[in-house]
Amino acid sequence: MSRTITVGIDDSPESRAATGWAASEARLRSLPLKIVHVQEPTPRRLAQTPLLDLEGYQRWAGRLTRDFADDALARHPGIEVVTEQLRGNVADELCEAAGSAEMIVLGSRGLSGLRGFMVGSVSQGVVARAERPVVLVRAGERAAGAQRTGTGGLPSTATPSRPAGAAAAPVVLGLDMEHPDDTLLGFAFDAAAFRKAALRVVHAWPDPATSYHQFPGGVGLHDTFETGQAALLSKVLRPWRQKFPDLEVIEASRCGSPQQVLVDSAGDACLVVVGRRIRTGAFTGHIGHVAHSALHHIAAPVAIVAHD
């Protein structure tokens, strides 16, 4: 059975936006869309409360998943949509669901008045633990970077968000040159190819120490280091350019902190891709400074790709 584009939902506008994005991604990749709702177990003492209508909640959850499925099919006729209702710890169940998915998509609440995400405990837990890519989407976000949001928060296929013939918004990849993992690169190149969009690969490097103190030769050292870093990025990307000869690849090797360089480079992105090292032991909940910054300060959907 082929992997699915899986989206975890509740009744929030963010979940509707995430479902719209996931449906568009399923269409792009010709994969089934799986819509998952997880019900937290009710404590036994609370479950015996006369006012708690568990059967009513289950009926509501069933209607919710069917409503989301109907909306997805209305926007993207012809895609395969399946729904599933689970019971258990939400983060645990979504991580389990991610295991058989091409990617898992979640909604994330935007910060009022600011670009970025308010990453809740469930999203944080899934991002930190899932070994498949996790995409976080805000309410009102364009699906696949190419469509406006229609009524109900799902993207409309009828109204394009850019003039005819205009270039698609780029996919932006933040690449750590110390760990240029093939899983991360493959995901980003595929994402750009499916969208027929350019891929902008962003690499940040620190200024040599002499530049801060104006030592003799400091400017020359800076220029030499800059040239060397750009050449290293080109070397890493060369085999990927050969695998994707029709894809426009923009190389951006810049001086500065990785977090700030990525945020500054992602203003026009339809999707931002960053990596997360798979860790074992006491720090398994750590997602990395760059991924954390991307989730909190970038408006576009952000894909966190776990890798060794």
Short mmCIF file of C-alpha atoms in Angstrom, two decimals:
data_model
loop_
_atom_site.label_atom_id
_atom_site.label_comp_id
_atom_site.label_asym_id
_atom_site.label_seq_id
_atom_site.Cartn_x
_atom_site.Cartn_y
_atom_site.Cartn_z
CA MET A 1 0.00 0.00 0.00
CA SER A 2 1.34 3.44 -0.92
CA ARG A 3 2.14 5.93 1.81
CA THR A 4 -0.44 8.58 2.56
CA ILE A 5 -0.40 12.31 3.15
CA THR A 6 -1.76 12.20 6.71
CA VAL A 7 -3.29 15.19 8.47
CA GLY A 8 -4.18 15.32 12.16
CA ILE A 9 -7.26 17.42 12.86
CA ASP A 10 -9.42 19.02 15.50
CA ASP A 11 -12.19 21.57 14.92
CA SER A 12 -9.87 24.59 14.60
CA PRO A 13 -9.37 26.87 11.56
CA GLU A 14 -5.73 25.79 11.64
CA SER A 15 -6.77 22.17 11.10
CA ARG A 16 -8.93 23.21 8.15
CA ALA A 17 -5.97 25.03 6.61
CA ALA A 18 -3.73 22.02 7.27
CA THR A 19 -6.28 19.71 5.60
CA GLY A 20 -6.43 22.00 2.58
CA TRP A 21 -2.65 22.02 2.30
CA ALA A 22 -2.49 18.25 2.75
CA ALA A 23 -5.18 17.67 0.11
CA SER A 24 -3.26 19.80 -2.37
CA GLU A 25 -0.07 17.89 -1.56
CA ALA A 26 -1.88 14.57 -2.05
CA ARG A 27 -3.03 15.76 -5.48
CA LEU A 28 0.49 16.91 -6.42
CA ARG A 29 2.04 13.59 -5.40
CA SER A 30 -0.85 11.35 -6.53
CA LEU A 31 -1.14 9.88 -3.04
CA PRO A 32 -4.15 9.18 -0.81
CA LEU A 33 -5.11 11.74 1.82
CA LYS A 34 -5.70 10.34 5.31
CA ILE A 35 -7.60 12.48 7.82
CA VAL A 36 -7.04 11.46 11.45
CA HIS A 37 -8.84 12.64 14.57
CA VAL A 38 -7.62 11.48 18.00
CA GLN A 39 -9.85 11.44 21.07
CA GLU A 40 -8.05 11.70 24.39
CA PRO A 41 -9.11 8.97 26.86
CA THR A 42 -11.56 10.24 29.45
CA PRO A 43 -10.58 9.57 33.09
CA ARG A 44 -12.88 6.89 34.58
CA ARG A 45 -14.27 9.20 37.26
CA LEU A 46 -15.08 11.88 34.69
CA ALA A 47 -16.54 9.32 32.28
CA GLN A 48 -19.17 8.44 34.89
CA THR A 49 -20.38 12.05 35.07
CA PRO A 50 -24.01 12.14 33.86
CA LEU A 51 -23.45 15.37 31.89
CA LEU A 52 -20.64 13.86 29.81
CA ASP A 53 -22.06 12.50 26.56
CA LEU A 54 -19.34 10.24 25.19
CA GLU A 55 -21.55 8.83 22.44
CA GLY A 56 -22.46 12.35 21.40
CA TYR A 57 -18.78 13.29 21.24
CA GLN A 58 -18.02 10.28 19.06
CA ARG A 59 -20.85 11.20 16.68
CA TRP A 60 -19.50 14.76 16.56
CA ALA A 61 -15.98 13.49 15.80
CA GLY A 62 -17.36 11.31 13.01
CA ARG A 63 -19.18 14.28 11.48
CA LEU A 64 -16.03 16.38 11.80
CA THR A 65 -13.82 13.95 9.88
CA ARG A 66 -16.52 13.46 7.20
CA ASP A 67 -16.92 17.23 6.86
CA PHE A 68 -13.17 17.70 6.39
CA ALA A 69 -13.11 14.85 3.86
CA ASP A 70 -16.01 16.35 1.91
CA ASP A 71 -14.29 19.75 1.82
CA ALA A 72 -11.05 18.18 0.58
CA LEU A 73 -12.86 16.32 -2.20
CA ALA A 74 -14.79 19.44 -3.18
CA ARG A 75 -11.53 21.37 -3.60
CA HIS A 76 -9.60 18.51 -5.22
CA PRO A 77 -11.99 16.12 -7.01
CA GLY A 78 -10.51 12.74 -7.77
CA ILE A 79 -8.12 12.38 -4.86
CA GLU A 80 -8.52 9.36 -2.61
CA VAL A 81 -9.58 10.32 0.92
CA VAL A 82 -9.81 8.03 3.93
CA THR A 83 -10.66 8.96 7.52
CA GLU A 84 -9.70 7.40 10.83
CA GLN A 85 -10.79 8.03 14.42
CA LEU A 86 -8.31 7.01 17.10
CA ARG A 87 -8.35 7.03 20.87
CA GLY A 88 -5.33 7.69 23.07
CA ASN A 89 -2.70 10.28 23.77
CA VAL A 90 -2.89 12.68 20.82
CA ALA A 91 0.86 13.12 20.26
CA ASP A 92 1.51 9.38 20.65
CA GLU A 93 -1.22 8.41 18.20
CA LEU A 94 -0.15 11.01 15.63
CA CYS A 95 3.45 9.85 15.85
CA GLU A 96 2.23 6.30 15.27
CA ALA A 97 0.15 7.45 12.30
CA ALA A 98 3.17 9.29 10.88
CA GLY A 99 5.10 6.03 10.67
CA SER A 100 3.11 4.84 7.65
CA ALA A 101 2.79 8.28 6.06
CA GLU A 102 4.76 10.09 3.38
CA MET A 103 4.41 13.07 5.71
CA ILE A 104 2.13 14.22 8.51
CA VAL A 105 0.52 17.66 8.39
CA LEU A 106 -0.68 19.63 11.42
CA GLY A 107 -2.26 23.02 11.93
CA SER A 108 -0.51 25.54 14.14
CA ARG A 109 -1.91 28.68 15.70
CA GLY A 110 -0.45 31.96 14.44
CA LEU A 111 0.96 34.57 16.78
CA SER A 112 -1.38 37.56 16.94
CA GLY A 113 0.00 40.45 14.92
CA LEU A 114 3.22 38.59 14.07
CA ARG A 115 4.33 36.19 11.41
CA GLY A 116 4.93 32.74 12.75
CA PHE A 117 3.59 29.87 14.79
CA MET A 118 2.46 29.24 18.31
CA VAL A 119 3.66 25.65 18.56
CA GLY A 120 1.50 23.75 21.02
CA SER A 121 2.52 20.72 23.05
CA VAL A 122 1.00 18.24 20.58
CA SER A 123 2.73 19.75 17.55
CA GLN A 124 5.97 20.09 19.48
CA GLY A 125 5.80 16.44 20.54
CA VAL A 126 5.11 15.18 17.03
CA VAL A 127 7.83 17.36 15.46
CA ALA A 128 10.38 16.18 18.04
CA ARG A 129 9.57 12.47 17.82
CA ALA A 130 8.19 11.58 14.38
CA GLU A 131 10.72 10.05 12.01
CA ARG A 132 8.73 11.07 8.94
CA PRO A 133 8.53 14.69 7.72
CA VAL A 134 6.14 16.90 9.72
CA VAL A 135 4.59 19.97 8.07
CA LEU A 136 3.04 22.75 10.16
CA VAL A 137 0.48 25.04 8.50
CA ARG A 138 -1.16 28.22 9.79
CA ALA A 139 -4.80 29.19 9.25
CA GLY A 140 -5.27 31.03 5.98
CA GLU A 141 -2.07 29.69 4.45
CA ARG A 142 -2.03 29.01 0.70
CA ALA A 143 -2.08 25.36 -0.28
CA ALA A 144 1.07 24.43 -2.19
CA GLY A 145 1.88 28.13 -2.42
CA ALA A 146 -0.31 28.52 -5.48
CA GLN A 147 -3.89 29.06 -4.36
CA ARG A 148 -5.88 31.48 -2.29
CA THR A 149 -7.79 30.40 0.79
CA GLY A 150 -11.48 29.95 0.10
CA THR A 151 -14.46 29.88 2.42
CA GLY A 152 -14.08 27.62 5.42
CA GLY A 153 -10.32 28.02 5.42
CA LEU A 154 -9.64 25.48 2.66
CA PRO A 155 -7.84 26.56 -0.50
CA SER A 156 -9.89 27.31 -3.56
CA THR A 157 -8.87 25.67 -6.83
CA ALA A 158 -10.77 28.29 -8.77
CA THR A 159 -8.75 31.41 -7.97
CA PRO A 160 -5.00 31.45 -8.53
CA SER A 161 -2.97 33.61 -6.15
CA ARG A 162 -0.53 34.84 -8.82
CA PRO A 163 -0.97 36.25 -12.34
CA ALA A 164 -0.98 33.82 -15.22
CA GLY A 165 2.55 33.05 -16.32
CA ALA A 166 4.14 34.33 -13.11
CA ALA A 167 6.80 32.20 -11.47
CA ALA A 168 5.74 29.95 -8.61
CA ALA A 169 6.89 30.92 -5.14
CA PRO A 170 10.11 29.06 -4.32
CA VAL A 171 10.69 26.21 -1.94
CA VAL A 172 13.39 27.26 0.54
CA LEU A 173 15.78 24.74 2.10
CA GLY A 174 17.91 25.60 5.11
CA LEU A 175 21.00 23.41 4.78
CA ASP A 176 23.57 22.65 7.45
CA MET A 177 26.80 22.04 5.56
CA GLU A 178 28.21 19.98 8.43
CA HIS A 179 25.35 17.51 7.95
CA PRO A 180 24.09 17.76 4.32
CA ASP A 181 21.82 14.74 4.66
CA ASP A 182 20.39 13.07 1.55
CA THR A 183 16.97 12.57 3.15
CA LEU A 184 16.61 16.30 3.70
CA LEU A 185 17.95 17.22 0.26
CA GLY A 186 15.74 14.63 -1.44
CA PHE A 187 12.61 15.93 0.28
CA ALA A 188 13.34 19.54 -0.71
CA PHE A 189 14.20 18.73 -4.33
CA ASP A 190 11.06 16.58 -4.66
CA ALA A 191 8.89 19.30 -3.12
CA ALA A 192 10.16 21.88 -5.61
CA ALA A 193 9.85 19.49 -8.56
CA PHE A 194 6.25 18.57 -7.73
CA ARG A 195 5.39 22.29 -7.60
CA LYS A 196 7.42 23.19 -10.70
CA ALA A 197 8.97 25.86 -8.48
CA ALA A 198 12.54 27.00 -7.93
CA LEU A 199 14.49 25.61 -5.00
CA ARG A 200 16.45 28.16 -2.99
CA VAL A 201 19.12 26.45 -0.88
CA VAL A 202 20.27 28.64 1.99
CA HIS A 203 23.51 28.07 3.86
CA ALA A 204 24.81 30.34 6.64
CA TRP A 205 28.41 30.64 7.74
CA PRO A 206 30.10 32.69 10.51
CA ASP A 207 32.34 35.64 9.77
CA PRO A 208 36.05 34.87 10.44
CA ALA A 209 37.16 36.22 13.80
CA THR A 210 39.65 38.63 12.21
CA SER A 211 36.79 40.49 10.54
CA TYR A 212 35.50 41.70 13.89
CA HIS A 213 38.84 43.18 14.94
CA GLN A 214 39.99 44.67 11.62
CA PHE A 215 43.26 42.74 11.63
CA PRO A 216 45.50 43.23 8.59
CA GLY A 217 44.24 40.95 5.86
CA GLY A 218 40.85 40.53 7.56
CA VAL A 219 38.85 41.66 4.52
CA GLY A 220 40.80 39.35 2.27
CA LEU A 221 40.27 36.44 4.65
CA HIS A 222 36.53 37.17 4.70
CA ASP A 223 36.38 37.14 0.89
CA THR A 224 38.38 33.91 0.71
CA PHE A 225 36.13 32.25 3.28
CA GLU A 226 33.03 33.45 1.43
CA THR A 227 34.29 32.03 -1.85
CA GLY A 228 35.17 28.74 -0.19
CA GLN A 229 31.77 28.36 1.44
CA ALA A 230 29.97 29.09 -1.83
CA ALA A 231 32.13 26.52 -3.61
CA LEU A 232 31.38 23.93 -0.91
CA LEU A 233 27.64 24.49 -1.30
CA SER A 234 27.94 24.10 -5.08
CA LYS A 235 29.83 20.83 -4.61
CA VAL A 236 27.16 19.39 -2.32
CA LEU A 237 24.35 20.37 -4.72
CA ARG A 238 26.07 19.26 -7.94
CA PRO A 239 24.81 15.63 -7.92
CA TRP A 240 21.31 16.82 -7.03
CA ARG A 241 21.31 19.24 -9.95
CA GLN A 242 22.18 16.28 -12.16
CA LYS A 243 19.25 14.27 -10.75
CA PHE A 244 16.88 17.19 -11.32
CA PRO A 245 18.20 18.84 -14.51
CA ASP A 246 14.99 20.78 -15.19
CA LEU A 247 14.77 22.28 -11.71
CA GLU A 248 15.93 25.84 -11.09
CA VAL A 249 18.27 25.78 -8.08
CA ILE A 250 19.28 29.04 -6.42
CA GLU A 251 22.32 28.85 -4.17
CA ALA A 252 22.45 31.34 -1.29
CA SER A 253 25.58 31.13 0.87
CA ARG A 254 25.46 34.01 3.34
CA CYS A 255 27.30 35.23 6.40
CA GLY A 256 25.30 35.30 9.61
CA SER A 257 23.46 33.14 12.12
CA PRO A 258 21.65 30.17 10.52
CA GLN A 259 18.36 31.17 12.17
CA GLN A 260 18.38 34.76 10.94
CA VAL A 261 19.67 33.95 7.46
CA LEU A 262 16.90 31.36 6.96
CA VAL A 263 14.15 33.66 8.24
CA ASP A 264 15.39 36.53 6.04
CA SER A 265 15.49 34.23 3.00
CA ALA A 266 12.01 32.75 3.41
CA GLY A 267 9.75 35.77 3.00
CA ASP A 268 8.44 34.71 -0.43
CA ALA A 269 8.52 30.94 0.11
CA CYS A 270 5.63 28.57 -0.53
CA LEU A 271 7.32 25.97 1.71
CA VAL A 272 10.35 26.06 3.99
CA VAL A 273 12.27 22.85 4.63
CA VAL A 274 14.63 22.34 7.57
CA GLY A 275 16.23 19.29 9.11
CA ARG A 276 16.11 17.76 12.57
CA ARG A 277 18.74 15.33 13.79
CA ILE A 278 17.24 12.10 15.17
CA ARG A 279 18.48 11.88 18.75
CA THR A 280 18.37 9.17 21.38
CA GLY A 281 18.59 9.52 25.13
CA ALA A 282 17.68 12.39 27.39
CA PHE A 283 17.28 15.08 24.72
CA THR A 284 14.83 13.40 22.35
CA GLY A 285 12.45 16.38 22.63
CA HIS A 286 15.02 18.80 21.18
CA ILE A 287 14.25 19.96 17.62
CA GLY A 288 17.24 22.22 17.05
CA HIS A 289 17.64 25.99 17.10
CA VAL A 290 17.09 26.52 13.38
CA ALA A 291 13.92 24.42 13.24
CA HIS A 292 12.63 26.13 16.38
CA SER A 293 13.25 29.57 14.88
CA ALA A 294 11.61 28.60 11.59
CA LEU A 295 8.47 27.39 13.34
CA HIS A 296 8.13 30.62 15.31
CA HIS A 297 9.11 33.25 12.75
CA ILE A 298 8.28 32.03 9.23
CA ALA A 299 4.80 32.53 7.80
CA ALA A 300 4.94 29.83 5.12
CA PRO A 301 4.29 26.16 5.87
CA VAL A 302 7.37 24.63 7.47
CA ALA A 303 8.46 21.03 6.88
CA ILE A 304 10.68 19.48 9.55
CA VAL A 305 12.55 16.49 8.09
CA ALA A 306 14.12 14.04 10.55
CA HIS A 307 17.45 12.55 9.54
CA ASP A 308 20.43 10.72 11.05
#
